[in-house]
Amino acid sequence: MAKKKSRKPEEDAVPSGSVTLSKQDERTLSQIQDMAEDVTKSAARRRDPALDIPARTLSNVHFNQNKKILEMGSKTTSRELFNIGQAKSFMQTMLVASGTKQLIEMGKTTSIRGLYYMLKHDIKPTKEPTFKDQGECDPIIEDCEVLLDSLREELHLFADKRGDMVGNIQIVDNGDEIDCSRMGSGGYAIPSIVEPNVIQFKNCQAKFVLHVEKNTVWQRFNEDKFWKKYNCILTHGSGQPPRGVRRLLNRLHNELGLPVYCLLDNDPWGYYIYSVLKQGSINLAYESKRMAIPKARFIGLRSHDFERCNLSNSVKISLNDTDRKRAKQIAEYPWFAKKKEWQREIDQMLKNGFKLEVEALISRSISYMTEEYVPRLLEEGNFLD
C-alpha cells in the first residue's frame, strides 16, 4: 500500500553514527519507512498487510506521444501477507527494503549480488531460504524500485561497470576531480551509480556526445583523438548500454544541453539499442524520464551505406529469420511506425537481405569511420530521428 505521507523526510531520516545523509537519501529512507508503517498499521488493526505494486508488464506500458517516452500505467498488483501464494514474495519485498535501508543509513553501497548474499539465510526454525538464488532476488529489487519510486542506484545498489567515457569535460566523482581529456587509452570507466550526489559535471567544453555501440569502435575513435578534433564526449555501453551509461547520457543531455548522436550497427539490435536510448525500455518504463533521451539522433550505420561507402561483399552478414522477425517488430513500435524515414530504413535492410556492423567501415581504411564517415554526416546533418 505504501502511500506517500505529508511528513517531511528529515523527521525520520536520522543518520546512524557519523554518516551524513543527502536529501535524496532522506527522501528514500522516508519512502521505506512509510511502507513499513503502512504494514504495521494494517497488522495493528487486524487487517491483512498488503503492498500495491505497480505492474511491470507490457500491458501496463504506453508510449506518451507528447513526451516521446515510454511510461508505466496505473495498474497495480496486490501482494498480501496472508495469501499463501504471495506470503514469501511479501516477506522478500520487506526484506529487500530493510536491506537497502541499512545500506543508506550506513552510507554504504553494494552490488545486487552483494545484497542477495546480505539477505540470504534460512528462515528459522525451518530450512527454507529467504532466496533460493539470485534470479529470485532481482525481480524483488525491481519491485522495490517501482514501489518506492526510487532508482536502484538511490537504494545504494550498483551493477557491473560496462562503458567508458573520454572527452572535453571534467567531473567530480565522489569528491575526486577527474579530467576526462587526460584518461589515456582506457578512458573513464562509467560507474553504475552516476546520480548528482555522486557525480557532478565541471568545466564542460564539449559541444555534443557521440555514443558508439561497442568498445572496439570506441577504441578506434579514442586512439584517433576524434573527441579532441571535434570537441565532443565519446561514450560506449558494450552493446546494450547498462543503466549507469543511459543515466549519464540523460544527464549530459538534460543538464548540459549536449546533443546525443548514436553510431550503432545496421541491424535490428542496433535499432533496438537506439530505441532504448531514445524512448526507454519496457522493463524500466517507470524511469524513462530519468534515462530516455527523446532528442537523441541515429547517425549510422545506414542500410544504404553499403553502396554509398563502396563496401565489399565480404562485410555482408546475411539476415536470418530471427533478424527479419525482430526488424518487423521494431518497425511496428509506435515511435517508429509513423516515421517514413525509419520505415524506409528498415525496409531497405530487409530488401538488402544483409546487415552491417560499424566495424565494416574499417574495410575501407583503418580510420575511415573517424576521418570520413562520421565527420561527413555531422557536416551534412544527416541523421535519423
mmCIF file of C-alpha atoms in Angstrom:
data_model
loop_
_atom_site.group_PDB
_atom_site.id
_atom_site.type_symbol
_atom_site.label_atom_id
_atom_site.label_comp_id
_atom_site.label_asym_id
_atom_site.label_seq_id
_atom_site.Cartn_x
_atom_site.Cartn_y
_atom_site.Cartn_z
ATOM 1 C CA MET A 1 0.000 0.000 0.000
ATOM 2 C CA ALA A 2 2.991 2.285 0.620
ATOM 3 C CA LYS A 3 1.093 5.570 0.334
ATOM 4 C CA LYS A 4 3.082 8.774 0.378
ATOM 5 C CA LYS A 5 2.842 10.783 3.562
ATOM 6 C CA SER A 6 2.973 14.524 4.024
ATOM 7 C CA ARG A 7 5.630 14.100 6.702
ATOM 8 C CA LYS A 8 8.966 15.707 5.842
ATOM 9 C CA PRO A 9 11.752 13.163 5.230
ATOM 10 C CA GLU A 10 14.107 14.712 7.760
ATOM 11 C CA GLU A 11 11.710 13.925 10.612
ATOM 12 C CA ASP A 12 12.632 10.236 10.446
ATOM 13 C CA ALA A 13 15.738 10.096 8.269
ATOM 14 C CA VAL A 14 18.271 10.165 11.089
ATOM 15 C CA PRO A 15 21.762 9.122 10.042
ATOM 16 C CA SER A 16 23.400 6.428 12.112
ATOM 17 C CA GLY A 17 26.767 7.257 13.619
ATOM 18 C CA SER A 18 28.719 9.931 11.765
ATOM 19 C CA VAL A 19 27.061 9.282 8.389
ATOM 20 C CA THR A 20 25.611 12.405 6.793
ATOM 21 C CA LEU A 21 22.654 11.653 4.572
ATOM 22 C CA SER A 22 21.948 13.512 1.364
ATOM 23 C CA LYS A 23 18.487 14.934 0.703
ATOM 24 C CA GLN A 24 17.917 12.086 -1.737
ATOM 25 C CA ASP A 25 18.890 9.537 0.924
ATOM 26 C CA GLU A 26 16.477 11.185 3.350
ATOM 27 C CA ARG A 27 13.688 11.001 0.781
ATOM 28 C CA THR A 28 14.375 7.331 0.018
ATOM 29 C CA LEU A 29 14.515 6.447 3.698
ATOM 30 C CA SER A 30 11.202 8.214 4.211
ATOM 31 C CA GLN A 31 9.634 6.147 1.420
ATOM 32 C CA ILE A 32 10.880 2.915 3.004
ATOM 33 C CA GLN A 33 9.655 3.955 6.444
ATOM 34 C CA ASP A 34 6.239 4.916 5.068
ATOM 35 C CA MET A 35 5.913 1.484 3.502
ATOM 36 C CA ALA A 36 6.850 -0.242 6.752
ATOM 37 C CA GLU A 37 4.425 1.903 8.761
ATOM 38 C CA ASP A 38 1.557 1.032 6.408
ATOM 39 C CA VAL A 39 2.238 -2.646 7.022
ATOM 40 C CA THR A 40 2.490 -2.346 10.806
ATOM 41 C CA LYS A 41 -0.657 -0.183 10.996
ATOM 42 C CA SER A 42 -2.607 -2.772 8.995
ATOM 43 C CA ALA A 43 -1.402 -5.517 11.325
ATOM 44 C CA ALA A 44 -2.321 -3.466 14.398
ATOM 45 C CA ARG A 45 -5.857 -3.073 13.012
ATOM 46 C CA ARG A 46 -6.034 -6.814 12.347
ATOM 47 C CA ARG A 47 -6.145 -6.249 8.615
ATOM 48 C CA ASP A 48 -4.256 -8.290 6.055
ATOM 49 C CA PRO A 49 -0.989 -6.395 5.388
ATOM 50 C CA ALA A 50 -0.597 -5.846 1.651
ATOM 51 C CA LEU A 51 1.590 -3.976 -0.813
ATOM 52 C CA ASP A 52 0.173 -2.445 -4.004
ATOM 53 C CA ILE A 53 2.971 -2.755 -6.544
ATOM 54 C CA PRO A 54 2.780 -1.043 -9.967
ATOM 55 C CA ALA A 55 2.552 -3.763 -12.616
ATOM 56 C CA ARG A 56 5.746 -4.083 -14.660
ATOM 57 C CA THR A 57 4.040 -5.683 -17.642
ATOM 58 C CA LEU A 58 3.757 -4.860 -21.342
ATOM 59 C CA SER A 59 0.013 -4.255 -20.916
ATOM 60 C CA ASN A 60 0.770 -1.557 -18.330
ATOM 61 C CA VAL A 61 3.239 0.364 -20.514
ATOM 62 C CA HIS A 62 2.282 3.012 -23.064
ATOM 63 C CA PHE A 63 4.081 5.470 -25.325
ATOM 64 C CA ASN A 64 3.495 9.090 -24.345
ATOM 65 C CA GLN A 65 3.235 10.918 -27.681
ATOM 66 C CA ASN A 66 3.811 14.333 -26.101
ATOM 67 C CA LYS A 67 6.866 13.406 -24.031
ATOM 68 C CA LYS A 68 8.106 10.851 -26.618
ATOM 69 C CA ILE A 69 8.961 8.287 -23.948
ATOM 70 C CA LEU A 70 7.607 5.013 -22.625
ATOM 71 C CA GLU A 71 5.659 5.365 -19.392
ATOM 72 C CA MET A 72 4.158 2.989 -16.894
ATOM 73 C CA GLY A 73 0.394 2.913 -16.474
ATOM 74 C CA SER A 74 -1.675 2.905 -13.294
ATOM 75 C CA LYS A 75 -2.306 -0.834 -12.935
ATOM 76 C CA THR A 76 -1.097 -2.430 -9.709
ATOM 77 C CA THR A 77 -0.874 -5.910 -8.268
ATOM 78 C CA SER A 78 -1.583 -6.602 -4.622
ATOM 79 C CA ARG A 79 0.940 -8.663 -2.640
ATOM 80 C CA GLU A 80 -0.651 -9.964 0.567
ATOM 81 C CA LEU A 81 0.996 -11.443 3.633
ATOM 82 C CA PHE A 82 -1.840 -13.855 4.433
ATOM 83 C CA ASN A 83 -2.185 -15.140 0.872
ATOM 84 C CA ILE A 84 -0.372 -18.482 0.798
ATOM 85 C CA GLY A 85 0.764 -17.890 -2.769
ATOM 86 C CA GLN A 86 2.118 -14.415 -2.003
ATOM 87 C CA ALA A 87 3.443 -14.668 1.548
ATOM 88 C CA LYS A 88 7.012 -15.483 0.529
ATOM 89 C CA SER A 89 7.268 -12.677 -2.040
ATOM 90 C CA PHE A 90 5.731 -10.302 0.533
ATOM 91 C CA MET A 91 8.441 -11.301 3.019
ATOM 92 C CA GLN A 92 11.139 -10.929 0.347
ATOM 93 C CA THR A 93 9.921 -7.444 -0.567
ATOM 94 C CA MET A 94 10.086 -6.301 3.040
ATOM 95 C CA LEU A 95 13.493 -7.948 3.409
ATOM 96 C CA VAL A 96 14.943 -6.116 0.387
ATOM 97 C CA ALA A 97 13.509 -2.816 1.646
ATOM 98 C CA SER A 98 15.064 -3.460 5.053
ATOM 99 C CA GLY A 99 18.428 -4.293 3.480
ATOM 100 C CA THR A 100 18.516 -1.126 1.395
ATOM 101 C CA LYS A 101 17.501 0.885 4.458
ATOM 102 C CA GLN A 102 20.562 -0.477 6.254
ATOM 103 C CA LEU A 103 22.824 0.465 3.348
ATOM 104 C CA ILE A 104 21.506 4.030 3.227
ATOM 105 C CA GLU A 105 21.842 4.516 6.986
ATOM 106 C CA MET A 106 25.421 3.180 6.905
ATOM 107 C CA GLY A 107 26.315 5.349 3.915
ATOM 108 C CA LYS A 108 27.485 2.295 2.000
ATOM 109 C CA THR A 109 26.669 0.700 -1.351
ATOM 110 C CA THR A 110 26.766 -2.874 -2.584
ATOM 111 C CA SER A 111 26.107 -4.803 -5.769
ATOM 112 C CA ILE A 112 22.788 -6.525 -6.394
ATOM 113 C CA ARG A 113 24.772 -9.737 -5.896
ATOM 114 C CA GLY A 114 26.061 -8.390 -2.600
ATOM 115 C CA LEU A 115 22.534 -7.601 -1.404
ATOM 116 C CA TYR A 116 21.457 -11.136 -2.301
ATOM 117 C CA TYR A 117 24.131 -12.589 -0.019
ATOM 118 C CA MET A 118 23.452 -9.948 2.624
ATOM 119 C CA LEU A 119 19.813 -11.092 2.849
ATOM 120 C CA LYS A 120 20.204 -14.811 2.191
ATOM 121 C CA HIS A 121 19.629 -17.023 5.246
ATOM 122 C CA ASP A 122 17.392 -19.848 6.418
ATOM 123 C CA ILE A 123 14.080 -18.866 7.985
ATOM 124 C CA LYS A 124 14.161 -20.351 11.481
ATOM 125 C CA PRO A 125 13.126 -22.856 12.659
ATOM 126 C CA THR A 126 12.792 -24.182 9.089
ATOM 127 C CA LYS A 127 15.487 -24.713 6.480
ATOM 128 C CA GLU A 128 13.586 -22.625 3.950
ATOM 129 C CA PRO A 129 15.943 -19.971 2.444
ATOM 130 C CA THR A 130 14.881 -16.356 2.085
ATOM 131 C CA PHE A 131 16.031 -16.521 -1.563
ATOM 132 C CA LYS A 132 16.865 -19.734 -3.362
ATOM 133 C CA ASP A 133 19.036 -17.937 -5.942
ATOM 134 C CA GLN A 134 19.916 -14.554 -7.448
ATOM 135 C CA GLY A 135 17.166 -14.917 -10.046
ATOM 136 C CA GLU A 136 14.581 -14.858 -7.274
ATOM 137 C CA CYS A 137 16.066 -11.729 -5.687
ATOM 138 C CA ASP A 138 16.499 -9.496 -8.751
ATOM 139 C CA PRO A 139 12.763 -9.099 -9.603
ATOM 140 C CA ILE A 140 12.055 -8.191 -5.974
ATOM 141 C CA ILE A 141 14.654 -5.411 -6.201
ATOM 142 C CA GLU A 142 12.854 -4.089 -9.295
ATOM 143 C CA ASP A 143 9.533 -4.311 -7.446
ATOM 144 C CA CYS A 144 11.008 -2.192 -4.652
ATOM 145 C CA GLU A 145 12.169 0.398 -7.164
ATOM 146 C CA VAL A 146 8.671 0.986 -8.517
ATOM 147 C CA LEU A 147 7.049 0.605 -5.105
ATOM 148 C CA LEU A 148 9.346 3.207 -3.543
ATOM 149 C CA ASP A 149 9.547 5.407 -6.647
ATOM 150 C CA SER A 150 13.336 5.192 -6.448
ATOM 151 C CA LEU A 151 16.100 4.182 -8.812
ATOM 152 C CA ARG A 152 18.066 1.104 -7.826
ATOM 153 C CA GLU A 153 21.057 3.389 -7.509
ATOM 154 C CA GLU A 154 19.140 5.530 -4.988
ATOM 155 C CA LEU A 155 18.707 2.367 -2.946
ATOM 156 C CA HIS A 156 22.540 2.219 -2.824
ATOM 157 C CA LEU A 157 22.732 -0.740 -5.220
ATOM 158 C CA PHE A 158 25.024 -0.948 -8.217
ATOM 159 C CA ALA A 159 25.747 -3.326 -11.083
ATOM 160 C CA ASP A 160 28.927 -4.171 -13.002
ATOM 161 C CA LYS A 161 30.604 -1.351 -14.929
ATOM 162 C CA ARG A 162 30.122 -1.631 -18.700
ATOM 163 C CA GLY A 163 31.056 1.519 -20.514
ATOM 164 C CA ASP A 164 33.741 4.175 -20.855
ATOM 165 C CA MET A 165 33.915 7.910 -21.490
ATOM 166 C CA VAL A 166 36.551 10.293 -22.784
ATOM 167 C CA GLY A 167 36.318 13.920 -23.868
ATOM 168 C CA ASN A 168 36.437 17.595 -23.040
ATOM 169 C CA ILE A 169 34.773 17.560 -19.654
ATOM 170 C CA GLN A 170 35.869 17.436 -16.041
ATOM 171 C CA ILE A 171 33.785 15.659 -13.424
ATOM 172 C CA VAL A 172 33.810 15.267 -9.677
ATOM 173 C CA ASP A 173 33.334 11.603 -8.781
ATOM 174 C CA ASN A 174 32.688 11.059 -5.077
ATOM 175 C CA GLY A 175 34.838 14.082 -4.264
ATOM 176 C CA ASP A 176 37.686 13.300 -6.682
ATOM 177 C CA GLU A 177 38.218 15.645 -9.644
ATOM 178 C CA ILE A 178 38.739 13.782 -12.922
ATOM 179 C CA ASP A 179 39.749 15.293 -16.264
ATOM 180 C CA CYS A 180 38.190 13.057 -18.923
ATOM 181 C CA SER A 181 40.518 14.506 -21.570
ATOM 182 C CA ARG A 182 43.513 13.007 -19.777
ATOM 183 C CA MET A 183 42.454 9.386 -19.298
ATOM 184 C CA GLY A 184 44.846 7.679 -21.708
ATOM 185 C CA SER A 185 43.771 4.734 -23.856
ATOM 186 C CA GLY A 186 41.357 3.280 -21.307
ATOM 187 C CA GLY A 187 39.156 6.296 -20.657
ATOM 188 C CA TYR A 188 36.995 6.911 -17.593
ATOM 189 C CA ALA A 189 35.052 3.812 -16.586
ATOM 190 C CA ILE A 190 31.410 4.876 -16.215
ATOM 191 C CA PRO A 191 30.158 3.617 -12.838
ATOM 192 C CA SER A 192 26.750 2.147 -12.159
ATOM 193 C CA ILE A 193 25.759 4.959 -9.793
ATOM 194 C CA VAL A 194 26.004 8.347 -11.548
ATOM 195 C CA GLU A 195 23.457 10.347 -9.584
ATOM 196 C CA PRO A 196 24.160 14.053 -8.865
ATOM 197 C CA ASN A 197 25.108 13.375 -5.253
ATOM 198 C CA VAL A 198 27.931 11.121 -6.536
ATOM 199 C CA ILE A 199 28.963 12.685 -9.854
ATOM 200 C CA GLN A 200 28.959 16.395 -10.671
ATOM 201 C CA PHE A 201 29.881 17.965 -14.019
ATOM 202 C CA LYS A 202 32.557 20.635 -14.132
ATOM 203 C CA ASN A 203 34.112 22.725 -16.893
ATOM 204 C CA CYS A 204 32.485 21.051 -19.898
ATOM 205 C CA GLN A 205 33.871 22.361 -23.216
ATOM 206 C CA ALA A 206 32.306 19.644 -25.398
ATOM 207 C CA LYS A 207 29.651 20.513 -27.978
ATOM 208 C CA PHE A 208 27.990 17.100 -28.285
ATOM 209 C CA VAL A 209 28.116 13.444 -27.239
ATOM 210 C CA LEU A 210 28.916 10.635 -29.672
ATOM 211 C CA HIS A 211 27.728 7.306 -28.274
ATOM 212 C CA VAL A 212 29.034 4.215 -30.067
ATOM 213 C CA GLU A 213 27.789 0.685 -29.603
ATOM 214 C CA LYS A 214 30.920 -1.257 -28.750
ATOM 215 C CA ASN A 215 34.263 -0.870 -27.045
ATOM 216 C CA THR A 216 36.113 -1.875 -30.232
ATOM 217 C CA VAL A 217 34.647 1.099 -32.112
ATOM 218 C CA TRP A 218 35.167 3.390 -29.126
ATOM 219 C CA GLN A 219 38.853 2.435 -29.026
ATOM 220 C CA ARG A 220 39.300 3.490 -32.653
ATOM 221 C CA PHE A 221 37.651 6.885 -32.035
ATOM 222 C CA ASN A 222 39.690 7.382 -28.867
ATOM 223 C CA GLU A 223 43.009 6.422 -30.436
ATOM 224 C CA ASP A 224 42.329 8.762 -33.359
ATOM 225 C CA LYS A 225 41.505 11.543 -30.856
ATOM 226 C CA PHE A 226 38.175 12.162 -32.583
ATOM 227 C CA TRP A 227 36.794 13.690 -29.396
ATOM 228 C CA LYS A 228 39.632 16.230 -29.342
ATOM 229 C CA LYS A 229 39.418 17.201 -33.016
ATOM 230 C CA TYR A 230 35.621 17.574 -32.960
ATOM 231 C CA ASN A 231 35.285 18.783 -29.351
ATOM 232 C CA CYS A 232 32.914 16.137 -28.054
ATOM 233 C CA ILE A 233 32.421 13.473 -25.409
ATOM 234 C CA LEU A 234 32.808 9.883 -26.588
ATOM 235 C CA THR A 235 30.983 7.044 -24.801
ATOM 236 C CA HIS A 236 30.130 3.385 -25.310
ATOM 237 C CA GLY A 237 27.983 0.862 -23.458
ATOM 238 C CA SER A 238 29.404 -2.517 -24.532
ATOM 239 C CA GLY A 239 26.360 -3.255 -26.690
ATOM 240 C CA GLN A 240 23.069 -2.759 -24.881
ATOM 241 C CA PRO A 241 24.091 0.104 -22.559
ATOM 242 C CA PRO A 242 23.690 -0.517 -18.824
ATOM 243 C CA ARG A 243 21.649 1.773 -16.626
ATOM 244 C CA GLY A 244 24.650 3.831 -15.488
ATOM 245 C CA VAL A 245 25.566 4.728 -19.079
ATOM 246 C CA ARG A 246 21.971 5.555 -20.008
ATOM 247 C CA ARG A 247 21.517 7.702 -16.923
ATOM 248 C CA LEU A 248 24.791 9.546 -17.553
ATOM 249 C CA LEU A 249 23.830 10.268 -21.178
ATOM 250 C CA ASN A 250 20.459 11.539 -19.957
ATOM 251 C CA ARG A 251 22.179 13.893 -17.514
ATOM 252 C CA LEU A 252 24.710 15.138 -20.078
ATOM 253 C CA HIS A 253 21.859 15.947 -22.440
ATOM 254 C CA ASN A 254 19.394 17.476 -19.975
ATOM 255 C CA GLU A 255 21.754 19.242 -17.578
ATOM 256 C CA LEU A 256 24.402 20.436 -20.055
ATOM 257 C CA GLY A 257 22.240 20.678 -23.176
ATOM 258 C CA LEU A 258 24.534 18.400 -25.223
ATOM 259 C CA PRO A 259 23.074 16.752 -28.348
ATOM 260 C CA VAL A 260 23.484 12.961 -28.328
ATOM 261 C CA TYR A 261 24.358 11.137 -31.568
ATOM 262 C CA CYS A 262 24.338 7.333 -31.742
ATOM 263 C CA LEU A 263 26.642 5.312 -34.002
ATOM 264 C CA LEU A 264 25.233 1.777 -33.976
ATOM 265 C CA ASP A 265 25.213 -1.329 -36.139
ATOM 266 C CA ASN A 266 22.943 -1.572 -39.167
ATOM 267 C CA ASP A 267 20.892 -4.449 -37.795
ATOM 268 C CA PRO A 268 17.718 -4.957 -35.701
ATOM 269 C CA TRP A 269 19.756 -4.986 -32.497
ATOM 270 C CA GLY A 270 21.417 -1.643 -33.292
ATOM 271 C CA TYR A 271 17.958 -0.217 -33.996
ATOM 272 C CA TYR A 272 16.707 -1.613 -30.688
ATOM 273 C CA ILE A 273 19.607 -0.085 -28.743
ATOM 274 C CA TYR A 274 18.743 3.270 -30.283
ATOM 275 C CA SER A 275 15.102 2.748 -29.345
ATOM 276 C CA VAL A 276 16.039 2.080 -25.715
ATOM 277 C CA LEU A 277 18.316 5.128 -25.544
ATOM 278 C CA LYS A 278 15.708 7.359 -27.148
ATOM 279 C CA GLN A 279 12.331 6.234 -25.747
ATOM 280 C CA GLY A 280 13.250 3.967 -22.832
ATOM 281 C CA SER A 281 12.627 0.273 -22.278
ATOM 282 C CA ILE A 282 9.579 -1.689 -21.197
ATOM 283 C CA ASN A 283 11.345 -3.082 -18.115
ATOM 284 C CA LEU A 284 12.377 0.399 -16.977
ATOM 285 C CA ALA A 285 9.350 2.352 -18.223
ATOM 286 C CA TYR A 286 8.886 3.677 -14.683
ATOM 287 C CA GLU A 287 12.215 5.529 -15.003
ATOM 288 C CA SER A 288 12.115 6.705 -18.627
ATOM 289 C CA LYS A 289 12.053 10.330 -17.530
ATOM 290 C CA ARG A 290 15.487 9.879 -15.968
ATOM 291 C CA MET A 291 17.002 7.620 -18.631
ATOM 292 C CA ALA A 292 15.438 8.218 -22.055
ATOM 293 C CA ILE A 293 16.697 10.901 -24.460
ATOM 294 C CA PRO A 294 13.845 11.679 -26.891
ATOM 295 C CA LYS A 295 16.034 14.079 -28.877
ATOM 296 C CA ALA A 296 18.829 11.540 -29.479
ATOM 297 C CA ARG A 297 19.749 11.089 -33.153
ATOM 298 C CA PHE A 298 20.817 7.972 -35.095
ATOM 299 C CA ILE A 299 23.952 8.848 -37.074
ATOM 300 C CA GLY A 300 24.569 5.393 -38.583
ATOM 301 C CA LEU A 301 25.251 2.772 -39.804
ATOM 302 C CA ARG A 302 22.599 3.038 -42.538
ATOM 303 C CA SER A 303 21.147 0.494 -44.952
ATOM 304 C CA HIS A 304 22.357 2.461 -47.988
ATOM 305 C CA ASP A 305 25.925 2.713 -46.679
ATOM 306 C CA PHE A 306 26.989 -0.498 -48.409
ATOM 307 C CA GLU A 307 26.752 1.248 -51.765
ATOM 308 C CA ARG A 308 27.408 4.809 -50.611
ATOM 309 C CA CYS A 309 30.654 3.814 -48.883
ATOM 310 C CA ASN A 310 31.615 1.378 -51.628
ATOM 311 C CA LEU A 311 31.994 -1.573 -49.256
ATOM 312 C CA SER A 312 32.977 -5.050 -50.410
ATOM 313 C CA ASN A 313 30.708 -8.120 -50.356
ATOM 314 C CA SER A 314 32.951 -9.664 -47.718
ATOM 315 C CA VAL A 315 31.470 -7.434 -44.969
ATOM 316 C CA LYS A 316 27.865 -8.522 -45.549
ATOM 317 C CA ILE A 317 26.215 -10.596 -42.800
ATOM 318 C CA SER A 318 23.108 -12.400 -44.047
ATOM 319 C CA LEU A 319 19.868 -11.762 -42.182
ATOM 320 C CA ASN A 320 18.384 -14.833 -40.519
ATOM 321 C CA ASP A 321 14.747 -15.483 -39.649
ATOM 322 C CA THR A 322 15.209 -14.032 -36.154
ATOM 323 C CA ASP A 323 16.670 -10.833 -37.623
ATOM 324 C CA ARG A 324 13.752 -10.442 -40.016
ATOM 325 C CA LYS A 325 11.160 -11.063 -37.310
ATOM 326 C CA ARG A 326 12.831 -8.605 -34.949
ATOM 327 C CA ALA A 327 13.101 -5.927 -37.660
ATOM 328 C CA LYS A 328 9.382 -6.175 -38.393
ATOM 329 C CA GLN A 329 8.582 -5.903 -34.679
ATOM 330 C CA ILE A 330 10.707 -2.759 -34.369
ATOM 331 C CA ALA A 331 9.043 -1.236 -37.433
ATOM 332 C CA GLU A 332 5.730 -1.536 -35.580
ATOM 333 C CA TYR A 333 6.915 0.291 -32.464
ATOM 334 C CA PRO A 334 4.655 3.371 -32.039
ATOM 335 C CA TRP A 335 7.636 5.734 -32.120
ATOM 336 C CA PHE A 336 8.889 4.257 -35.441
ATOM 337 C CA ALA A 337 5.577 3.303 -37.088
ATOM 338 C CA LYS A 338 4.713 6.827 -38.269
ATOM 339 C CA LYS A 339 8.227 7.871 -39.258
ATOM 340 C CA LYS A 340 8.672 7.414 -43.011
ATOM 341 C CA GLU A 341 12.474 7.598 -42.842
ATOM 342 C CA TRP A 342 12.649 4.770 -40.323
ATOM 343 C CA GLN A 343 10.180 2.683 -42.319
ATOM 344 C CA ARG A 344 12.354 3.151 -45.422
ATOM 345 C CA GLU A 345 15.473 2.344 -43.414
ATOM 346 C CA ILE A 346 14.146 -0.932 -42.041
ATOM 347 C CA ASP A 347 12.532 -1.883 -45.344
ATOM 348 C CA GLN A 348 15.816 -1.298 -47.182
ATOM 349 C CA MET A 349 17.713 -3.533 -44.764
ATOM 350 C CA LEU A 350 15.150 -6.318 -45.311
ATOM 351 C CA LYS A 351 15.401 -5.886 -49.084
ATOM 352 C CA ASN A 352 19.194 -5.942 -48.878
ATOM 353 C CA GLY A 353 18.987 -9.281 -47.102
ATOM 354 C CA PHE A 354 22.074 -8.496 -45.047
ATOM 355 C CA LYS A 355 23.180 -6.448 -42.052
ATOM 356 C CA LEU A 356 26.369 -4.475 -41.383
ATOM 357 C CA GLU A 357 28.466 -3.831 -38.316
ATOM 358 C CA VAL A 358 30.065 -0.419 -37.817
ATOM 359 C CA GLU A 359 33.463 -2.135 -37.986
ATOM 360 C CA ALA A 360 32.708 -2.937 -41.653
ATOM 361 C CA LEU A 361 33.854 0.615 -42.414
ATOM 362 C CA ILE A 362 37.378 -0.413 -41.452
ATOM 363 C CA SER A 363 37.487 -2.429 -44.685
ATOM 364 C CA ARG A 364 37.816 0.932 -46.464
ATOM 365 C CA SER A 365 40.659 2.080 -44.213
ATOM 366 C CA ILE A 366 41.532 1.775 -40.539
ATOM 367 C CA SER A 367 40.322 5.324 -39.747
ATOM 368 C CA TYR A 368 37.634 5.712 -42.405
ATOM 369 C CA MET A 369 34.865 5.927 -39.786
ATOM 370 C CA THR A 370 36.637 8.607 -37.729
ATOM 371 C CA GLU A 371 38.131 10.676 -40.547
ATOM 372 C CA GLU A 372 35.473 10.479 -43.253
ATOM 373 C CA TYR A 373 32.204 8.726 -42.361
ATOM 374 C CA VAL A 374 31.132 10.439 -39.117
ATOM 375 C CA PRO A 375 32.625 13.870 -39.943
ATOM 376 C CA ARG A 376 30.701 13.898 -43.235
ATOM 377 C CA LEU A 377 27.398 13.020 -41.540
ATOM 378 C CA LEU A 378 27.962 15.656 -38.853
ATOM 379 C CA GLU A 379 28.651 18.266 -41.512
ATOM 380 C CA GLU A 380 25.582 17.250 -43.560
ATOM 381 C CA GLY A 381 23.327 16.884 -40.513
ATOM 382 C CA ASN A 382 22.336 13.538 -41.981
ATOM 383 C CA PHE A 383 20.643 11.785 -39.049
ATOM 384 C CA LEU A 384 17.594 9.666 -38.347
ATOM 385 C CA ASP A 385 15.284 10.948 -35.603
#
